[in-house]
Amino acid sequence: MKKILLSGNEAIARGAYEAGALVACAYPGTPSTEILENITQYKEIDASWAPNEKVALEVGIGACFGGARSLVAMKHVGVNVAADPLFTLSYTGVRGGLVLVTADDPELHSSQNEQDNRNFAKFAKVPMFEPADSQEALEYTKLGFEVSEQFDTPVFLRSTTRISHSKSAVSLGERRTDLPEPKLERNPAKLVMLPGNARKRHIDVEKRIIDMEDWSSSQPFNRIEKGAGEIGVITAGVSYQYVKEVLPDADVLKIGLVYPLPKKLIREFAAQYSQLYVVEELDPFIEEQIRAMGIEVTGKDKLSLCGELTPGRLKKGLFGEAVPSEDCSPELPQRPPNMCPGCSHRGVFMELNRAKAYVTGDIGCYTLGFMPPLSAMDTCVCMGASIGNATGICKVLSPEEQQKVVAVIGDSTFLHTGINGLMDMVYNKSAATVIILDNRITAMTGRQENPTSGFTLTELETYRVDLEQLCRAVGVEHIRVIDPYNIALTRKTIREEMARPEVSVIITTRPCMLVPRDNLERRTPLFVDQDKCTGCQACMRLGCPAINWDAVNKKSNIDKIICTGCKVCQQTCGFGAFLEYGEQS
Amino acid sequence: MSKVKNILLAGVGGQGILLASEVLSEVMLMAGLDVKKNEIHGMSQRGGSVVSHVRYGDKVYSSIIPEGEVDILFSFEMLETCRYLPLLRQNGQVIINNWKIAPPSVALGKQAYPENLTENIRQQFPNTKVVDGLDLALEAGNAKTVNTVLLGALSNVLDFDRELWLTALRKMIPERLLDINMKAFELGCQVK
């Protein structure tokens, strides 16, 4: 059979298709985003972005209660948001199969923490599969739907960044077409979780986990690979690949279902070795459960609780060998990410810096406002936190200090969970200023549509949420809508609203520079008139990647290949040195 | 069983590294080999440092190249080459694009872009080839074909049928950009 290269995320999307899923829903988040983007190629599946992960899961649950198979995807921290429906879904169980993908991010490549979501499986009593490559990502997604229906439970599929974003060869299968047609079917004793019903369901949940534990010991996804017979390793997910790389002769128990663990199989395997290892990233999730069975293992005493594993790190942990890394050359200038040239957030952060604002931040491209020289972010906790954090900190400050507090939040994050914070801010009479950086796209994850963009995941035109009206509806009286490319206006507005001892919202209106339907034309790049440039470096406060400092001539210049002509730099220059090509100098 | 070979692509977000590693992986797959490739998305369009791991052989396990086992460092930017040199095995090979992109600290005038990079790299790894990627891309007719020029240069040191490369390019590159990329690939192949 012909094989093709698929990323883990592409394989999960394909798995949902082959399993006969009819609905897929998600909120974008690295490293999970491409799952839904890829599902859109399968027209049989209704695919959509939800405003947040809780809604995404609730939509998935609805489809599952209607009798369809549904897939819901999110990044690890998204499961925190979706935890409320999740824990009760565990009690109701399913009608059509439901697979919830959690894409974890060990090493925090693009996240605010590196929580290990295997703990959610145990906490919510929901079984969890963990694939080790793209073929398994496809197979386990399909299997997840089968198991979901067989055991009347939602099923987790846990990926990690290195699974989601690695490509490996995959054989494809056909889509199932023999599933029952969805239709209404009432079953209130199972689906209405009033205490009387839920108490009974809880008993079923506990029995389900015990049943699955027995069952999974004889399932092929938990398999033993014989080696030289001297050392035994228990592992799962991407760690399996590193074990095969570093310990090619070890006997390996590769676990496909990481919760509930196949205890019978583990006992049989463990009994054969005097030296038994558990190799896993982040928490000692498998290790602790094996220790609780009374079996001695080597695990987190040798391997770190922090960061991801690599072949080298595994070698170092097990054998103490020194391993080279790219951090070996600390003298080289670092290359952190930066806001794009022409990004509409840049001028806002320069002005927040100049106004000495205390900025409660949020999750999005604008979190890069933390980086020097903008250096205008003081907190960043989670999606939507900026507004609640601003309300809270104002409660404990003097009226003068309260004036310094500004919350910044993007359009997508505001609709995700920021709007609740704003309701609270007005309701409880806070005094902070909120800036909604509306660039009409979920930019950081790679430009996904959201309810402020006017388009759906499948590019259908739809209603565009009017942020100004929305803020007014929750009671904000002072709303200023500004063009963030107008620096004087941005400065004046920020300062006036910071000084106001009431809640106020500033909405900035420039779309993301990278969005193709951007209604701005690409403008001509600027250049720096070297005779007029005095080398004062006022423009350098923007940290624009298109502006370079010429250390020899002590003047600024512009890289015309990447300059977008937003003209923000022109407004920082007191000497008229920033000119358009063709303009008289 | 043939040994697994490891190519590490390095550079700066926006240079077309991910597309280059797609083409490369496709060539390996068509040659009948097991292939894995791995990279971190997310920050790649925001000017950050980008790497992509490509591994191929009869059977590949880890998609991350074991540290110190990179056979070829295939780099799109001078400074990024230096960052990943420690991951190269002894006597490893380096292919560098002769292009400097200032990181923020350099653009802001806080740090200097390191000097004599090529000499330093050659000293450690005599098997180093420097390609004037941008010049050749401009000769092909589009600055954005640098990645294809570099693939041409890489194809010279790998033992795969030329036809596989051309098929992979035809498969991965949009129709309207194909001619210009084919020309870029040719120019890369001619680099000695």
PDB file of C-alpha atoms in Angstrom, chain A residues 2-5 30 34 109-110 132-133 161-162 165-169 225 238 240-242 244-245 308-313 315 323-340 365 368 372-373 443-447 514 537 540-541 543-545 547-551 561, chain B residues 4 11-13 22 25-26 29 33-43 45-51 53 55 59-69 77 79-88 99-114 117 134 143 171-172:
ATOM      1  CA  LYS A   2       1.289   3.423  -0.942  1.00  0.00           C
ATOM      2  CA  LYS A   3       2.374   5.582   1.936  1.00  0.00           C
ATOM      3  CA  ILE A   4       2.256   9.349   2.226  1.00  0.00           C
ATOM      4  CA  LEU A   5       3.908  11.733   4.670  1.00  0.00           C
ATOM      5  CA  THR A  30      -0.467  25.580  19.085  1.00  0.00           C
ATOM      6  CA  GLU A  34      -3.799  22.204  12.011  1.00  0.00           C
ATOM      7  CA  HIS A 109       7.496  25.918  22.508  1.00  0.00           C
ATOM      8  CA  SER A 110       4.446  28.167  22.308  1.00  0.00           C
ATOM      9  CA  ALA A 132       3.982   7.662  19.027  1.00  0.00           C
ATOM     10  CA  ASP A 133       3.923   8.670  15.333  1.00  0.00           C
ATOM     11  CA  THR A 161       4.208  19.071  19.906  1.00  0.00           C
ATOM     12  CA  ARG A 162       6.672  16.513  18.538  1.00  0.00           C
ATOM     13  CA  HIS A 165       4.276  18.676  14.113  1.00  0.00           C
ATOM     14  CA  SER A 166       6.375  15.705  12.967  1.00  0.00           C
ATOM     15  CA  LYS A 167       5.765  14.080   9.631  1.00  0.00           C
ATOM     16  CA  SER A 168       6.089  10.365   9.085  1.00  0.00           C
ATOM     17  CA  ALA A 169       4.832   7.813   6.574  1.00  0.00           C
ATOM     18  CA  GLU A 225       8.794  -5.667  21.922  1.00  0.00           C
ATOM     19  CA  VAL A 238       6.919  10.075  21.664  1.00  0.00           C
ATOM     20  CA  TYR A 240       8.936   5.346  22.876  1.00  0.00           C
ATOM     21  CA  GLN A 241      10.868   6.631  19.851  1.00  0.00           C
ATOM     22  CA  TYR A 242      13.681   7.961  22.022  1.00  0.00           C
ATOM     23  CA  LYS A 244      14.219   2.738  20.622  1.00  0.00           C
ATOM     24  CA  GLU A 245      16.920   5.193  19.571  1.00  0.00           C
ATOM     25  CA  GLU A 308      10.641  17.517  26.662  1.00  0.00           C
ATOM     26  CA  LEU A 309      12.837  14.507  26.149  1.00  0.00           C
ATOM     27  CA  THR A 310      15.257  14.148  23.247  1.00  0.00           C
ATOM     28  CA  PRO A 311      17.514  11.206  22.444  1.00  0.00           C
ATOM     29  CA  GLY A 312      20.420  13.130  23.994  1.00  0.00           C
ATOM     30  CA  ARG A 313      18.575  14.089  27.150  1.00  0.00           C
ATOM     31  CA  LYS A 315      21.079   9.296  27.214  1.00  0.00           C
ATOM     32  CA  VAL A 323      25.370  15.804  25.289  1.00  0.00           C
ATOM     33  CA  PRO A 324      25.923  18.787  22.980  1.00  0.00           C
ATOM     34  CA  SER A 325      23.146  21.320  22.481  1.00  0.00           C
ATOM     35  CA  GLU A 326      22.546  24.502  20.552  1.00  0.00           C
ATOM     36  CA  ASP A 327      22.810  26.405  23.838  1.00  0.00           C
ATOM     37  CA  CYS A 328      26.556  25.660  23.735  1.00  0.00           C
ATOM     38  CA  SER A 329      27.238  29.042  22.108  1.00  0.00           C
ATOM     39  CA  PRO A 330      25.719  31.605  24.484  1.00  0.00           C
ATOM     40  CA  GLU A 331      27.813  34.411  23.002  1.00  0.00           C
ATOM     41  CA  LEU A 332      25.814  34.341  19.759  1.00  0.00           C
ATOM     42  CA  PRO A 333      23.064  36.948  19.557  1.00  0.00           C
ATOM     43  CA  GLN A 334      19.673  35.328  20.232  1.00  0.00           C
ATOM     44  CA  ARG A 335      16.899  35.471  17.677  1.00  0.00           C
ATOM     45  CA  PRO A 336      13.598  35.672  19.545  1.00  0.00           C
ATOM     46  CA  PRO A 337      10.318  36.127  17.638  1.00  0.00           C
ATOM     47  CA  ASN A 338       9.154  39.691  17.036  1.00  0.00           C
ATOM     48  CA  MET A 339       5.965  41.369  15.878  1.00  0.00           C
ATOM     49  CA  CYS A 340       5.914  41.453  12.084  1.00  0.00           C
ATOM     50  CA  CYS A 365       0.839  38.049  19.082  1.00  0.00           C
ATOM     51  CA  LEU A 368       5.439  40.008  22.139  1.00  0.00           C
ATOM     52  CA  PRO A 372      12.494  44.963  24.294  1.00  0.00           C
ATOM     53  CA  PRO A 373      12.500  47.682  23.187  1.00  0.00           C
ATOM     54  CA  ALA A 443      -3.171  35.797  14.472  1.00  0.00           C
ATOM     55  CA  MET A 444      -0.670  34.076  16.759  1.00  0.00           C
ATOM     56  CA  THR A 445      -1.759  30.549  15.881  1.00  0.00           C
ATOM     57  CA  GLY A 446      -1.450  31.292  12.162  1.00  0.00           C
ATOM     58  CA  ARG A 447      -4.447  33.464  11.261  1.00  0.00           C
ATOM     59  CA  LEU A 514      -0.621  39.020   7.040  1.00  0.00           C
ATOM     60  CA  GLN A 537      17.306  56.539  17.632  1.00  0.00           C
ATOM     61  CA  MET A 540      14.481  52.347  17.350  1.00  0.00           C
ATOM     62  CA  ARG A 541      11.957  52.403  20.186  1.00  0.00           C
ATOM     63  CA  GLY A 543      11.747  47.532  17.487  1.00  0.00           C
ATOM     64  CA  CYS A 544      10.522  47.140  13.919  1.00  0.00           C
ATOM     65  CA  PRO A 545      12.397  44.318  12.125  1.00  0.00           C
ATOM     66  CA  ILE A 547      14.573  49.226  10.765  1.00  0.00           C
ATOM     67  CA  ASN A 548      18.276  48.563  11.264  1.00  0.00           C
ATOM     68  CA  TRP A 549      20.812  50.588  13.171  1.00  0.00           C
ATOM     69  CA  ASP A 550      23.980  51.241  11.200  1.00  0.00           C
ATOM     70  CA  ALA A 551      26.555  51.199  13.973  1.00  0.00           C
ATOM     71  CA  ILE A 561      12.264  43.996   1.225  1.00  0.00           C
TER      72      ILE A 561
ATOM     73  CA  VAL B   4      19.960   6.561   9.323  1.00  0.00           C
ATOM     74  CA  GLY B  11      17.582  29.581   9.358  1.00  0.00           C
ATOM     75  CA  VAL B  12      15.171  32.397  10.077  1.00  0.00           C
ATOM     76  CA  GLY B  13      11.369  32.405   9.916  1.00  0.00           C
ATOM     77  CA  GLU B  22       8.922  19.170   2.719  1.00  0.00           C
ATOM     78  CA  SER B  25      11.346  14.529   2.774  1.00  0.00           C
ATOM     79  CA  GLU B  26       9.277  13.828  -0.316  1.00  0.00           C
ATOM     80  CA  LEU B  29       9.944   8.898   0.583  1.00  0.00           C
ATOM     81  CA  LEU B  33      13.075   5.082   2.433  1.00  0.00           C
ATOM     82  CA  ASP B  34      11.531   5.586   5.837  1.00  0.00           C
ATOM     83  CA  VAL B  35      11.470   9.331   6.576  1.00  0.00           C
ATOM     84  CA  LYS B  36      10.677  11.506   9.555  1.00  0.00           C
ATOM     85  CA  LYS B  37      10.766  15.238   9.716  1.00  0.00           C
ATOM     86  CA  ASN B  38      10.197  17.507  12.628  1.00  0.00           C
ATOM     87  CA  GLU B  39       9.994  21.195  13.273  1.00  0.00           C
ATOM     88  CA  ILE B  40       8.441  23.704  15.597  1.00  0.00           C
ATOM     89  CA  HIS B  41       5.729  25.875  14.060  1.00  0.00           C
ATOM     90  CA  GLY B  42       4.121  28.830  15.708  1.00  0.00           C
ATOM     91  CA  MET B  43       6.897  31.357  15.852  1.00  0.00           C
ATOM     92  CA  GLN B  45       6.648  33.562  10.631  1.00  0.00           C
ATOM     93  CA  ARG B  46       7.774  36.023  13.240  1.00  0.00           C
ATOM     94  CA  GLY B  47      11.451  36.194  12.405  1.00  0.00           C
ATOM     95  CA  GLY B  48      12.550  33.714  15.056  1.00  0.00           C
ATOM     96  CA  SER B  49      15.216  31.051  14.692  1.00  0.00           C
ATOM     97  CA  VAL B  50      13.799  28.011  12.827  1.00  0.00           C
ATOM     98  CA  VAL B  51      15.103  24.453  12.549  1.00  0.00           C
ATOM     99  CA  HIS B  53      15.051  17.902  11.322  1.00  0.00           C
ATOM    100  CA  ARG B  55      15.988  11.799   9.017  1.00  0.00           C
ATOM    101  CA  LYS B  59      13.790   2.537   9.782  1.00  0.00           C
ATOM    102  CA  VAL B  60      13.696   5.853  11.625  1.00  0.00           C
ATOM    103  CA  TYR B  61      12.529   6.087  15.236  1.00  0.00           C
ATOM    104  CA  SER B  62      13.086   9.518  16.792  1.00  0.00           C
ATOM    105  CA  SER B  63      12.048  12.441  14.603  1.00  0.00           C
ATOM    106  CA  ILE B  64      14.521  14.613  16.511  1.00  0.00           C
ATOM    107  CA  ILE B  65      18.099  14.053  15.362  1.00  0.00           C
ATOM    108  CA  PRO B  66      20.142  12.744  18.302  1.00  0.00           C
ATOM    109  CA  GLU B  67      22.389  15.554  19.488  1.00  0.00           C
ATOM    110  CA  GLY B  68      25.846  15.354  17.911  1.00  0.00           C
ATOM    111  CA  GLU B  69      24.676  13.105  15.061  1.00  0.00           C
ATOM    112  CA  GLU B  77      21.603  32.079   7.336  1.00  0.00           C
ATOM    113  CA  LEU B  79      24.562  33.215  12.267  1.00  0.00           C
ATOM    114  CA  GLU B  80      22.024  30.385  12.534  1.00  0.00           C
ATOM    115  CA  THR B  81      24.654  28.031  11.109  1.00  0.00           C
ATOM    116  CA  CYS B  82      26.903  28.777  14.057  1.00  0.00           C
ATOM    117  CA  ARG B  83      24.100  28.268  16.557  1.00  0.00           C
ATOM    118  CA  TYR B  84      23.584  24.675  15.472  1.00  0.00           C
ATOM    119  CA  LEU B  85      27.219  23.659  14.790  1.00  0.00           C
ATOM    120  CA  PRO B  86      27.467  21.878  18.161  1.00  0.00           C
ATOM    121  CA  LEU B  87      24.839  19.396  16.957  1.00  0.00           C
ATOM    122  CA  LEU B  88      26.979  18.288  13.992  1.00  0.00           C
ATOM    123  CA  TRP B  99      23.187  35.650   3.824  1.00  0.00           C
ATOM    124  CA  LYS B 100      23.188  37.639   7.031  1.00  0.00           C
ATOM    125  CA  ILE B 101      19.933  38.619   8.715  1.00  0.00           C
ATOM    126  CA  ALA B 102      20.358  40.857  11.744  1.00  0.00           C
ATOM    127  CA  PRO B 103      18.644  39.513  14.883  1.00  0.00           C
ATOM    128  CA  PRO B 104      16.810  42.162  16.986  1.00  0.00           C
ATOM    129  CA  SER B 105      19.748  42.888  19.290  1.00  0.00           C
ATOM    130  CA  VAL B 106      21.948  43.604  16.268  1.00  0.00           C
ATOM    131  CA  ALA B 107      19.280  45.649  14.459  1.00  0.00           C
ATOM    132  CA  LEU B 108      18.931  47.720  17.630  1.00  0.00           C
ATOM    133  CA  GLY B 109      22.681  48.276  17.787  1.00  0.00           C
ATOM    134  CA  LYS B 110      23.008  46.485  21.155  1.00  0.00           C
ATOM    135  CA  GLN B 111      25.179  43.652  19.837  1.00  0.00           C
ATOM    136  CA  ALA B 112      27.413  43.181  16.811  1.00  0.00           C
ATOM    137  CA  TYR B 113      26.805  40.533  14.165  1.00  0.00           C
ATOM    138  CA  PRO B 114      29.676  38.078  14.660  1.00  0.00           C
ATOM    139  CA  LEU B 117      31.855  33.282  10.499  1.00  0.00           C
ATOM    140  CA  LEU B 134      20.211  35.270  -2.981  1.00  0.00           C
ATOM    141  CA  ALA B 143      14.356  36.448  -4.385  1.00  0.00           C
ATOM    142  CA  LYS B 171       4.404  18.150  -6.523  1.00  0.00           C
ATOM    143  CA  MET B 172       5.085  20.718  -3.804  1.00  0.00           C
TER     144      MET B 172
END
